[in-house]
Amino acid sequence: MLAVINQVLSLSAEPPLPVPPAWTPLPLGLLAPRGWALEQLLLQANSLSGYMPLSTFPGADTVNQSVWVGGTAAPKGGTDQWLPYWANGNVPLLMLLRAAGPAAVARLDPAAQLGPVVDRMMQYVLGHVNRSKSGPGAGWIGPFLNEPGDTNGHGLWDPLNMCRALLMYSEGEPSSRPAVAAAVVAHLTAEARLLESDPVYKWAATRWPTFVQVCLYVVDHVVPQFAGARAVLPLGAAGTTKLLMGASRLFRAKGMDWRGYYNGSSAVRFPTGPVAGWNTHDHGVNNAEGALAWPAMDRR
């Protein structure tokens, strides 16, 4: 009887499919900013944010000369995550301004070239996906680095912001959707393969909720739209959903126990006093990732 109860509890705790979302964000391009919101977006686009790809100030080369787009900039802090971070903010910025119409786009500073720069970067990433059919990097987007060769855990984490940026780009630029969907699914499939064997630590361990979020987006939006397209979903709709949900659970199991961190039940706990030294689990942004753990996994 105890074995039967445990099995039922296990099935109820780990359903094979996520429950439908309580709410669905409107896609970029559907709403057009006006008034104060539009002015703030233009201010951001026509200042430091929009000029980053052309800037020469120290550190800007991690964006405008990133290896993500064929540049030669050396990784800063041992990571190439900076262009994906920039794209994760500036792609939706541009999509909102395009949704506002030609008059808003005409107010973009032509010297910054934000529109052409974003379009060119997204197309470069899509055009340089690892298209090999075998090997650990098959399907990978961007610089490939698996965890045994990366003691800081950047390999599984760094590309996820680019996945987000590509998906947001596809919302605002519908013609790119098939290519973006195929690239993101292939990349998540590659990460799922690595999760079977690779260790998960430091940055990847703390930021697994982002992987879950991207997987849920694919399950909610990409799978229904491309259910019959094998070029996008080689495993089919059901197979892709099963793979991504299984990989999400595995990433969570191998990553940081955020629930235990906050309720004090794990070995690594939320600090109640000054932190003696820098670490990844008490890092502010990583704590924000921890806050995503509940909405990310409780949807399952």
PDB file of C-alpha atoms in Angstrom:
ATOM      1  CA  MET A   1       0.000   0.000   0.000  1.00  0.00           C
ATOM      2  CA  LEU A   2       2.814   2.428   0.886  1.00  0.00           C
ATOM      3  CA  ALA A   3       4.420   1.830  -2.503  1.00  0.00           C
ATOM      4  CA  VAL A   4       1.123   2.643  -4.251  1.00  0.00           C
ATOM      5  CA  ILE A   5       0.706   5.851  -2.224  1.00  0.00           C
ATOM      6  CA  ASN A   6       4.251   6.942  -3.010  1.00  0.00           C
ATOM      7  CA  GLN A   7       3.667   6.294  -6.695  1.00  0.00           C
ATOM      8  CA  VAL A   8       0.462   8.366  -6.687  1.00  0.00           C
ATOM      9  CA  LEU A   9       2.174  11.186  -4.826  1.00  0.00           C
ATOM     10  CA  SER A  10       5.051  11.069  -7.291  1.00  0.00           C
ATOM     11  CA  LEU A  11       2.704  11.290 -10.256  1.00  0.00           C
ATOM     12  CA  SER A  12       0.758  14.164  -8.713  1.00  0.00           C
ATOM     13  CA  ALA A  13       3.961  16.038  -7.918  1.00  0.00           C
ATOM     14  CA  GLU A  14       5.470  15.523 -11.367  1.00  0.00           C
ATOM     15  CA  PRO A  15       2.671  15.704 -13.977  1.00  0.00           C
ATOM     16  CA  PRO A  16       3.857  14.932 -17.516  1.00  0.00           C
ATOM     17  CA  LEU A  17       2.511  18.203 -18.916  1.00  0.00           C
ATOM     18  CA  PRO A  18       2.313  21.741 -17.526  1.00  0.00           C
ATOM     19  CA  VAL A  19      -1.113  22.998 -16.565  1.00  0.00           C
ATOM     20  CA  PRO A  20      -2.448  25.800 -18.777  1.00  0.00           C
ATOM     21  CA  PRO A  21      -1.062  29.198 -17.768  1.00  0.00           C
ATOM     22  CA  ALA A  22      -3.296  31.389 -15.624  1.00  0.00           C
ATOM     23  CA  TRP A  23      -2.579  34.287 -17.978  1.00  0.00           C
ATOM     24  CA  THR A  24      -0.856  34.733 -21.303  1.00  0.00           C
ATOM     25  CA  PRO A  25       1.326  37.783 -21.999  1.00  0.00           C
ATOM     26  CA  LEU A  26       0.392  39.694 -25.123  1.00  0.00           C
ATOM     27  CA  PRO A  27       3.012  39.230 -27.848  1.00  0.00           C
ATOM     28  CA  LEU A  28       5.318  42.061 -28.795  1.00  0.00           C
ATOM     29  CA  GLY A  29       3.904  43.970 -31.732  1.00  0.00           C
ATOM     30  CA  LEU A  30       0.291  43.707 -30.592  1.00  0.00           C
ATOM     31  CA  LEU A  31       0.304  46.789 -28.371  1.00  0.00           C
ATOM     32  CA  ALA A  32       1.658  50.165 -29.472  1.00  0.00           C
ATOM     33  CA  PRO A  33       3.162  52.404 -26.770  1.00  0.00           C
ATOM     34  CA  ARG A  34       1.948  55.979 -26.670  1.00  0.00           C
ATOM     35  CA  GLY A  35       2.513  59.090 -24.589  1.00  0.00           C
ATOM     36  CA  TRP A  36       4.898  58.889 -21.656  1.00  0.00           C
ATOM     37  CA  ALA A  37       5.762  55.208 -22.302  1.00  0.00           C
ATOM     38  CA  LEU A  38       6.740  55.952 -25.898  1.00  0.00           C
ATOM     39  CA  GLU A  39       8.889  58.905 -24.873  1.00  0.00           C
ATOM     40  CA  GLN A  40      10.748  56.793 -22.305  1.00  0.00           C
ATOM     41  CA  LEU A  41      11.409  54.045 -24.847  1.00  0.00           C
ATOM     42  CA  LEU A  42      12.775  56.566 -27.334  1.00  0.00           C
ATOM     43  CA  LEU A  43      14.950  58.125 -24.642  1.00  0.00           C
ATOM     44  CA  GLN A  44      16.449  54.725 -23.880  1.00  0.00           C
ATOM     45  CA  ALA A  45      16.913  53.805 -27.534  1.00  0.00           C
ATOM     46  CA  ASN A  46      18.589  57.104 -28.387  1.00  0.00           C
ATOM     47  CA  SER A  47      21.037  57.037 -25.483  1.00  0.00           C
ATOM     48  CA  LEU A  48      23.462  54.528 -23.957  1.00  0.00           C
ATOM     49  CA  SER A  49      21.315  51.450 -24.539  1.00  0.00           C
ATOM     50  CA  GLY A  50      20.835  52.047 -28.234  1.00  0.00           C
ATOM     51  CA  TYR A  51      24.390  53.218 -28.811  1.00  0.00           C
ATOM     52  CA  MET A  52      26.074  50.256 -27.110  1.00  0.00           C
ATOM     53  CA  PRO A  53      26.774  48.344 -30.363  1.00  0.00           C
ATOM     54  CA  LEU A  54      28.667  51.344 -31.753  1.00  0.00           C
ATOM     55  CA  SER A  55      30.327  52.576 -28.576  1.00  0.00           C
ATOM     56  CA  THR A  56      34.063  52.587 -28.013  1.00  0.00           C
ATOM     57  CA  PHE A  57      34.057  53.107 -24.264  1.00  0.00           C
ATOM     58  CA  PRO A  58      35.818  50.406 -22.184  1.00  0.00           C
ATOM     59  CA  GLY A  59      33.787  47.233 -21.978  1.00  0.00           C
ATOM     60  CA  ALA A  60      31.473  48.005 -24.907  1.00  0.00           C
ATOM     61  CA  ASP A  61      33.421  45.561 -27.053  1.00  0.00           C
ATOM     62  CA  THR A  62      31.814  42.717 -25.084  1.00  0.00           C
ATOM     63  CA  VAL A  63      28.644  43.676 -26.977  1.00  0.00           C
ATOM     64  CA  ASN A  64      29.708  45.185 -30.281  1.00  0.00           C
ATOM     65  CA  GLN A  65      32.653  42.808 -30.825  1.00  0.00           C
ATOM     66  CA  SER A  66      31.107  39.757 -29.202  1.00  0.00           C
ATOM     67  CA  VAL A  67      31.972  36.310 -30.524  1.00  0.00           C
ATOM     68  CA  TRP A  68      28.198  35.841 -30.762  1.00  0.00           C
ATOM     69  CA  VAL A  69      28.276  37.951 -33.920  1.00  0.00           C
ATOM     70  CA  GLY A  70      31.693  37.008 -35.248  1.00  0.00           C
ATOM     71  CA  GLY A  71      33.748  39.447 -33.160  1.00  0.00           C
ATOM     72  CA  THR A  72      37.005  38.865 -31.369  1.00  0.00           C
ATOM     73  CA  ALA A  73      36.358  40.409 -27.950  1.00  0.00           C
ATOM     74  CA  ALA A  74      37.815  38.410 -25.091  1.00  0.00           C
ATOM     75  CA  PRO A  75      35.239  37.098 -22.617  1.00  0.00           C
ATOM     76  CA  LYS A  76      34.764  39.415 -19.651  1.00  0.00           C
ATOM     77  CA  GLY A  77      34.701  37.579 -16.358  1.00  0.00           C
ATOM     78  CA  GLY A  78      35.136  34.308 -18.233  1.00  0.00           C
ATOM     79  CA  THR A  79      31.805  34.618 -20.013  1.00  0.00           C
ATOM     80  CA  ASP A  80      30.310  35.773 -23.321  1.00  0.00           C
ATOM     81  CA  GLN A  81      26.869  36.469 -21.814  1.00  0.00           C
ATOM     82  CA  TRP A  82      26.962  40.245 -22.374  1.00  0.00           C
ATOM     83  CA  LEU A  83      25.527  40.451 -25.893  1.00  0.00           C
ATOM     84  CA  PRO A  84      22.659  38.082 -24.983  1.00  0.00           C
ATOM     85  CA  TYR A  85      21.955  40.348 -21.990  1.00  0.00           C
ATOM     86  CA  TRP A  86      21.952  43.419 -24.233  1.00  0.00           C
ATOM     87  CA  ALA A  87      19.732  41.717 -26.798  1.00  0.00           C
ATOM     88  CA  ASN A  88      17.327  40.546 -24.094  1.00  0.00           C
ATOM     89  CA  GLY A  89      16.540  44.201 -23.381  1.00  0.00           C
ATOM     90  CA  ASN A  90      17.018  45.910 -26.722  1.00  0.00           C
ATOM     91  CA  VAL A  91      15.154  43.448 -28.929  1.00  0.00           C
ATOM     92  CA  PRO A  92      11.837  44.070 -27.113  1.00  0.00           C
ATOM     93  CA  LEU A  93      12.678  47.781 -26.993  1.00  0.00           C
ATOM     94  CA  LEU A  94      12.926  47.861 -30.783  1.00  0.00           C
ATOM     95  CA  MET A  95       9.842  45.677 -31.271  1.00  0.00           C
ATOM     96  CA  LEU A  96       7.759  48.047 -29.125  1.00  0.00           C
ATOM     97  CA  LEU A  97       8.955  51.054 -31.088  1.00  0.00           C
ATOM     98  CA  ARG A  98       8.169  49.353 -34.392  1.00  0.00           C
ATOM     99  CA  ALA A  99       4.714  48.536 -33.079  1.00  0.00           C
ATOM    100  CA  ALA A 100       4.243  52.239 -32.343  1.00  0.00           C
ATOM    101  CA  GLY A 101       4.463  52.883 -36.083  1.00  0.00           C
ATOM    102  CA  PRO A 102       6.628  54.631 -38.670  1.00  0.00           C
ATOM    103  CA  ALA A 103       6.444  57.990 -36.914  1.00  0.00           C
ATOM    104  CA  ALA A 104       8.028  56.504 -33.776  1.00  0.00           C
ATOM    105  CA  VAL A 105      10.689  54.623 -35.735  1.00  0.00           C
ATOM    106  CA  ALA A 106      11.540  57.822 -37.599  1.00  0.00           C
ATOM    107  CA  ARG A 107      12.448  59.394 -34.253  1.00  0.00           C
ATOM    108  CA  LEU A 108      15.223  56.860 -33.637  1.00  0.00           C
ATOM    109  CA  ASP A 109      18.647  58.448 -33.824  1.00  0.00           C
ATOM    110  CA  PRO A 110      20.001  57.337 -37.220  1.00  0.00           C
ATOM    111  CA  ALA A 111      23.541  57.454 -35.877  1.00  0.00           C
ATOM    112  CA  ALA A 112      22.789  54.582 -33.463  1.00  0.00           C
ATOM    113  CA  GLN A 113      21.343  52.323 -36.187  1.00  0.00           C
ATOM    114  CA  LEU A 114      19.456  50.347 -33.554  1.00  0.00           C
ATOM    115  CA  GLY A 115      17.038  48.730 -35.999  1.00  0.00           C
ATOM    116  CA  PRO A 116      19.609  47.537 -38.539  1.00  0.00           C
ATOM    117  CA  VAL A 117      21.969  46.441 -35.755  1.00  0.00           C
ATOM    118  CA  VAL A 118      19.333  44.293 -34.028  1.00  0.00           C
ATOM    119  CA  ASP A 119      18.147  42.776 -37.316  1.00  0.00           C
ATOM    120  CA  ARG A 120      21.711  41.992 -38.345  1.00  0.00           C
ATOM    121  CA  MET A 121      22.582  40.431 -34.978  1.00  0.00           C
ATOM    122  CA  MET A 122      19.503  38.205 -34.905  1.00  0.00           C
ATOM    123  CA  GLN A 123      20.120  37.045 -38.455  1.00  0.00           C
ATOM    124  CA  TYR A 124      23.777  36.339 -37.695  1.00  0.00           C
ATOM    125  CA  VAL A 125      22.881  34.172 -34.687  1.00  0.00           C
ATOM    126  CA  LEU A 126      20.270  32.279 -36.699  1.00  0.00           C
ATOM    127  CA  GLY A 127      22.711  31.819 -39.558  1.00  0.00           C
ATOM    128  CA  HIS A 128      25.422  30.345 -37.348  1.00  0.00           C
ATOM    129  CA  VAL A 129      23.544  27.655 -35.466  1.00  0.00           C
ATOM    130  CA  ASN A 130      25.531  24.425 -35.146  1.00  0.00           C
ATOM    131  CA  ARG A 131      23.758  22.331 -37.775  1.00  0.00           C
ATOM    132  CA  SER A 132      25.707  19.123 -37.266  1.00  0.00           C
ATOM    133  CA  LYS A 133      23.581  16.054 -36.611  1.00  0.00           C
ATOM    134  CA  SER A 134      25.768  14.559 -33.904  1.00  0.00           C
ATOM    135  CA  GLY A 135      28.154  15.517 -31.143  1.00  0.00           C
ATOM    136  CA  PRO A 136      27.492  17.426 -27.923  1.00  0.00           C
ATOM    137  CA  GLY A 137      27.271  20.789 -29.696  1.00  0.00           C
ATOM    138  CA  ALA A 138      24.740  19.764 -32.352  1.00  0.00           C
ATOM    139  CA  GLY A 139      21.966  22.349 -32.473  1.00  0.00           C
ATOM    140  CA  TRP A 140      23.780  24.810 -30.203  1.00  0.00           C
ATOM    141  CA  ILE A 141      23.391  28.553 -30.707  1.00  0.00           C
ATOM    142  CA  GLY A 142      26.352  30.808 -30.032  1.00  0.00           C
ATOM    143  CA  PRO A 143      29.700  29.851 -28.477  1.00  0.00           C
ATOM    144  CA  PHE A 144      29.644  26.241 -27.293  1.00  0.00           C
ATOM    145  CA  LEU A 145      31.011  25.453 -23.854  1.00  0.00           C
ATOM    146  CA  ASN A 146      29.828  22.423 -21.961  1.00  0.00           C
ATOM    147  CA  GLU A 147      30.138  22.229 -18.228  1.00  0.00           C
ATOM    148  CA  PRO A 148      33.140  19.905 -17.783  1.00  0.00           C
ATOM    149  CA  GLY A 149      35.213  22.526 -19.574  1.00  0.00           C
ATOM    150  CA  ASP A 150      33.671  25.432 -17.679  1.00  0.00           C
ATOM    151  CA  THR A 151      34.091  25.416 -13.927  1.00  0.00           C
ATOM    152  CA  ASN A 152      31.852  28.486 -13.505  1.00  0.00           C
ATOM    153  CA  GLY A 153      28.719  26.973 -15.009  1.00  0.00           C
ATOM    154  CA  HIS A 154      28.322  29.451 -17.857  1.00  0.00           C
ATOM    155  CA  GLY A 155      27.876  26.871 -20.601  1.00  0.00           C
ATOM    156  CA  LEU A 156      24.287  25.928 -19.805  1.00  0.00           C
ATOM    157  CA  TRP A 157      23.315  29.466 -18.793  1.00  0.00           C
ATOM    158  CA  ASP A 158      24.824  31.959 -21.244  1.00  0.00           C
ATOM    159  CA  PRO A 159      22.737  31.086 -24.338  1.00  0.00           C
ATOM    160  CA  LEU A 160      19.373  31.280 -22.553  1.00  0.00           C
ATOM    161  CA  ASN A 161      19.090  35.059 -22.765  1.00  0.00           C
ATOM    162  CA  MET A 162      19.722  34.807 -26.494  1.00  0.00           C
ATOM    163  CA  CYS A 163      16.931  32.244 -26.735  1.00  0.00           C
ATOM    164  CA  ARG A 164      14.675  34.774 -25.025  1.00  0.00           C
ATOM    165  CA  ALA A 165      15.816  37.552 -27.362  1.00  0.00           C
ATOM    166  CA  LEU A 166      15.210  35.420 -30.447  1.00  0.00           C
ATOM    167  CA  LEU A 167      11.717  34.465 -29.291  1.00  0.00           C
ATOM    168  CA  MET A 168      10.829  38.099 -28.613  1.00  0.00           C
ATOM    169  CA  TYR A 169      12.223  39.061 -32.014  1.00  0.00           C
ATOM    170  CA  SER A 170       9.980  36.459 -33.639  1.00  0.00           C
ATOM    171  CA  GLU A 171       6.944  37.987 -31.934  1.00  0.00           C
ATOM    172  CA  GLY A 172       7.641  41.371 -33.477  1.00  0.00           C
ATOM    173  CA  GLU A 173       8.941  39.992 -36.809  1.00  0.00           C
ATOM    174  CA  PRO A 174       6.578  37.131 -37.742  1.00  0.00           C
ATOM    175  CA  SER A 175       8.554  36.138 -40.855  1.00  0.00           C
ATOM    176  CA  SER A 176      11.384  34.980 -38.580  1.00  0.00           C
ATOM    177  CA  ARG A 177       9.217  32.626 -36.508  1.00  0.00           C
ATOM    178  CA  PRO A 178       9.984  29.314 -38.268  1.00  0.00           C
ATOM    179  CA  ALA A 179      13.755  29.891 -38.160  1.00  0.00           C
ATOM    180  CA  VAL A 180      13.677  31.107 -34.558  1.00  0.00           C
ATOM    181  CA  ALA A 181      11.457  28.258 -33.412  1.00  0.00           C
ATOM    182  CA  ALA A 182      13.698  25.653 -35.045  1.00  0.00           C
ATOM    183  CA  ALA A 183      16.864  27.217 -33.572  1.00  0.00           C
ATOM    184  CA  VAL A 184      15.507  27.504 -30.033  1.00  0.00           C
ATOM    185  CA  VAL A 185      14.075  23.982 -30.012  1.00  0.00           C
ATOM    186  CA  ALA A 186      17.361  22.585 -31.326  1.00  0.00           C
ATOM    187  CA  HIS A 187      19.322  24.442 -28.677  1.00  0.00           C
ATOM    188  CA  LEU A 188      17.084  23.322 -25.817  1.00  0.00           C
ATOM    189  CA  THR A 189      17.356  19.767 -27.131  1.00  0.00           C
ATOM    190  CA  ALA A 190      21.152  20.068 -27.047  1.00  0.00           C
ATOM    191  CA  GLU A 191      21.040  21.345 -23.464  1.00  0.00           C
ATOM    192  CA  ALA A 192      18.732  18.472 -22.535  1.00  0.00           C
ATOM    193  CA  ARG A 193      21.350  16.019 -23.837  1.00  0.00           C
ATOM    194  CA  LEU A 194      24.112  17.683 -21.823  1.00  0.00           C
ATOM    195  CA  LEU A 195      22.015  17.667 -18.668  1.00  0.00           C
ATOM    196  CA  GLU A 196      21.986  13.879 -18.799  1.00  0.00           C
ATOM    197  CA  SER A 197      25.734  13.724 -18.192  1.00  0.00           C
ATOM    198  CA  ASP A 198      27.185  17.139 -17.331  1.00  0.00           C
ATOM    199  CA  PRO A 199      27.492  18.509 -13.824  1.00  0.00           C
ATOM    200  CA  VAL A 200      25.502  21.641 -12.949  1.00  0.00           C
ATOM    201  CA  TYR A 201      27.175  24.211 -10.741  1.00  0.00           C
ATOM    202  CA  LYS A 202      27.616  27.895  -9.883  1.00  0.00           C
ATOM    203  CA  TRP A 203      25.854  30.123 -12.456  1.00  0.00           C
ATOM    204  CA  ALA A 204      23.967  27.308 -14.154  1.00  0.00           C
ATOM    205  CA  ALA A 205      22.965  25.824 -10.796  1.00  0.00           C
ATOM    206  CA  THR A 206      21.437  29.084  -9.583  1.00  0.00           C
ATOM    207  CA  ARG A 207      19.787  30.099 -12.853  1.00  0.00           C
ATOM    208  CA  TRP A 208      17.959  26.944 -13.848  1.00  0.00           C
ATOM    209  CA  PRO A 209      14.555  28.738 -13.592  1.00  0.00           C
ATOM    210  CA  THR A 210      15.382  30.619 -16.809  1.00  0.00           C
ATOM    211  CA  PHE A 211      15.775  27.323 -18.651  1.00  0.00           C
ATOM    212  CA  VAL A 212      12.358  26.263 -17.358  1.00  0.00           C
ATOM    213  CA  GLN A 213      10.800  29.553 -18.441  1.00  0.00           C
ATOM    214  CA  VAL A 214      12.147  29.218 -21.987  1.00  0.00           C
ATOM    215  CA  CYS A 215      10.959  25.605 -22.154  1.00  0.00           C
ATOM    216  CA  LEU A 216       7.474  26.605 -20.984  1.00  0.00           C
ATOM    217  CA  TYR A 217       7.336  29.343 -23.608  1.00  0.00           C
ATOM    218  CA  VAL A 218       8.142  26.768 -26.273  1.00  0.00           C
ATOM    219  CA  VAL A 219       5.526  24.354 -24.920  1.00  0.00           C
ATOM    220  CA  ASP A 220       2.865  27.090 -24.754  1.00  0.00           C
ATOM    221  CA  HIS A 221       3.565  28.933 -28.017  1.00  0.00           C
ATOM    222  CA  VAL A 222       5.962  27.128 -30.355  1.00  0.00           C
ATOM    223  CA  VAL A 223       4.628  23.591 -30.036  1.00  0.00           C
ATOM    224  CA  PRO A 224       0.994  24.498 -30.854  1.00  0.00           C
ATOM    225  CA  GLN A 225       2.009  26.706 -33.781  1.00  0.00           C
ATOM    226  CA  PHE A 226       4.414  24.194 -35.367  1.00  0.00           C
ATOM    227  CA  ALA A 227       2.851  20.917 -34.231  1.00  0.00           C
ATOM    228  CA  GLY A 228       2.994  19.408 -37.709  1.00  0.00           C
ATOM    229  CA  ALA A 229       6.327  20.870 -38.803  1.00  0.00           C
ATOM    230  CA  ARG A 230       9.070  18.280 -38.398  1.00  0.00           C
ATOM    231  CA  ALA A 231      11.682  20.809 -39.499  1.00  0.00           C
ATOM    232  CA  VAL A 232      10.903  22.729 -36.309  1.00  0.00           C
ATOM    233  CA  LEU A 233       9.878  19.873 -34.016  1.00  0.00           C
ATOM    234  CA  PRO A 234      11.781  16.744 -35.096  1.00  0.00           C
ATOM    235  CA  LEU A 235      10.308  14.837 -32.145  1.00  0.00           C
ATOM    236  CA  GLY A 236       6.784  16.007 -32.873  1.00  0.00           C
ATOM    237  CA  ALA A 237       4.584  17.998 -30.524  1.00  0.00           C
ATOM    238  CA  ALA A 238       4.202  15.362 -27.803  1.00  0.00           C
ATOM    239  CA  GLY A 239       7.832  14.249 -27.994  1.00  0.00           C
ATOM    240  CA  THR A 240       9.153  17.806 -27.777  1.00  0.00           C
ATOM    241  CA  THR A 241       6.926  18.625 -24.817  1.00  0.00           C
ATOM    242  CA  LYS A 242       7.998  15.469 -23.004  1.00  0.00           C
ATOM    243  CA  LEU A 243      11.686  16.181 -23.646  1.00  0.00           C
ATOM    244  CA  LEU A 244      11.518  19.794 -22.458  1.00  0.00           C
ATOM    245  CA  MET A 245       9.512  19.057 -19.331  1.00  0.00           C
ATOM    246  CA  GLY A 246      11.810  16.179 -18.433  1.00  0.00           C
ATOM    247  CA  ALA A 247      14.871  18.369 -18.960  1.00  0.00           C
ATOM    248  CA  SER A 248      13.313  21.095 -16.801  1.00  0.00           C
ATOM    249  CA  ARG A 249      12.812  18.683 -13.928  1.00  0.00           C
ATOM    250  CA  LEU A 250      16.332  17.327 -14.321  1.00  0.00           C
ATOM    251  CA  PHE A 251      17.857  20.832 -14.353  1.00  0.00           C
ATOM    252  CA  ARG A 252      15.942  21.677 -11.184  1.00  0.00           C
ATOM    253  CA  ALA A 253      17.035  18.452  -9.495  1.00  0.00           C
ATOM    254  CA  LYS A 254      20.711  19.038 -10.338  1.00  0.00           C
ATOM    255  CA  GLY A 255      20.609  22.772  -9.621  1.00  0.00           C
ATOM    256  CA  MET A 256      20.193  25.029  -6.618  1.00  0.00           C
ATOM    257  CA  ASP A 257      17.483  24.084  -4.110  1.00  0.00           C
ATOM    258  CA  TRP A 258      15.906  27.524  -3.948  1.00  0.00           C
ATOM    259  CA  ARG A 259      12.982  26.428  -1.809  1.00  0.00           C
ATOM    260  CA  GLY A 260      15.358  24.973   0.765  1.00  0.00           C
ATOM    261  CA  TYR A 261      17.557  28.070   0.531  1.00  0.00           C
ATOM    262  CA  TYR A 262      14.681  30.352   1.495  1.00  0.00           C
ATOM    263  CA  ASN A 263      12.955  28.168   4.099  1.00  0.00           C
ATOM    264  CA  GLY A 264      16.207  27.110   5.743  1.00  0.00           C
ATOM    265  CA  SER A 265      15.867  23.389   5.087  1.00  0.00           C
ATOM    266  CA  SER A 266      18.913  22.971   2.835  1.00  0.00           C
ATOM    267  CA  ALA A 267      22.637  23.103   3.553  1.00  0.00           C
ATOM    268  CA  VAL A 268      22.897  26.407   1.645  1.00  0.00           C
ATOM    269  CA  ARG A 269      20.532  28.903   3.288  1.00  0.00           C
ATOM    270  CA  PHE A 270      19.477  32.507   2.920  1.00  0.00           C
ATOM    271  CA  PRO A 271      21.856  34.600   5.079  1.00  0.00           C
ATOM    272  CA  THR A 272      20.427  36.224   8.184  1.00  0.00           C
ATOM    273  CA  GLY A 273      23.467  38.465   8.654  1.00  0.00           C
ATOM    274  CA  PRO A 274      26.416  39.883   6.737  1.00  0.00           C
ATOM    275  CA  VAL A 275      27.814  37.604   4.010  1.00  0.00           C
ATOM    276  CA  ALA A 276      31.476  36.837   4.613  1.00  0.00           C
ATOM    277  CA  GLY A 277      32.442  36.684   0.932  1.00  0.00           C
ATOM    278  CA  TRP A 278      31.048  36.820  -2.576  1.00  0.00           C
ATOM    279  CA  ASN A 279      29.302  33.676  -3.828  1.00  0.00           C
ATOM    280  CA  THR A 280      26.820  32.734  -6.511  1.00  0.00           C
ATOM    281  CA  HIS A 281      23.908  31.689  -4.298  1.00  0.00           C
ATOM    282  CA  ASP A 282      23.761  34.977  -2.328  1.00  0.00           C
ATOM    283  CA  HIS A 283      24.329  37.033  -5.491  1.00  0.00           C
ATOM    284  CA  GLY A 284      21.482  39.544  -5.940  1.00  0.00           C
ATOM    285  CA  VAL A 285      20.498  38.649  -9.502  1.00  0.00           C
ATOM    286  CA  ASN A 286      20.722  34.965  -8.690  1.00  0.00           C
ATOM    287  CA  ASN A 287      18.328  35.524  -5.791  1.00  0.00           C
ATOM    288  CA  ALA A 288      15.947  37.033  -8.317  1.00  0.00           C
ATOM    289  CA  GLU A 289      16.315  33.809 -10.296  1.00  0.00           C
ATOM    290  CA  GLY A 290      15.421  31.973  -7.111  1.00  0.00           C
ATOM    291  CA  ALA A 291      12.206  33.978  -6.897  1.00  0.00           C
ATOM    292  CA  LEU A 292      11.339  32.686 -10.381  1.00  0.00           C
ATOM    293  CA  ALA A 293      11.575  29.088  -9.220  1.00  0.00           C
ATOM    294  CA  TRP A 294       8.032  28.941  -7.886  1.00  0.00           C
ATOM    295  CA  PRO A 295       6.142  30.402 -10.881  1.00  0.00           C
ATOM    296  CA  ALA A 296       8.449  28.472 -13.197  1.00  0.00           C
ATOM    297  CA  MET A 297       7.946  25.024 -11.685  1.00  0.00           C
ATOM    298  CA  ASP A 298       4.521  25.303 -10.066  1.00  0.00           C
ATOM    299  CA  ARG A 299       2.987  25.550 -13.552  1.00  0.00           C
ATOM    300  CA  ARG A 300       3.971  21.964 -14.269  1.00  0.00           C
TER     301      ARG A 300
END
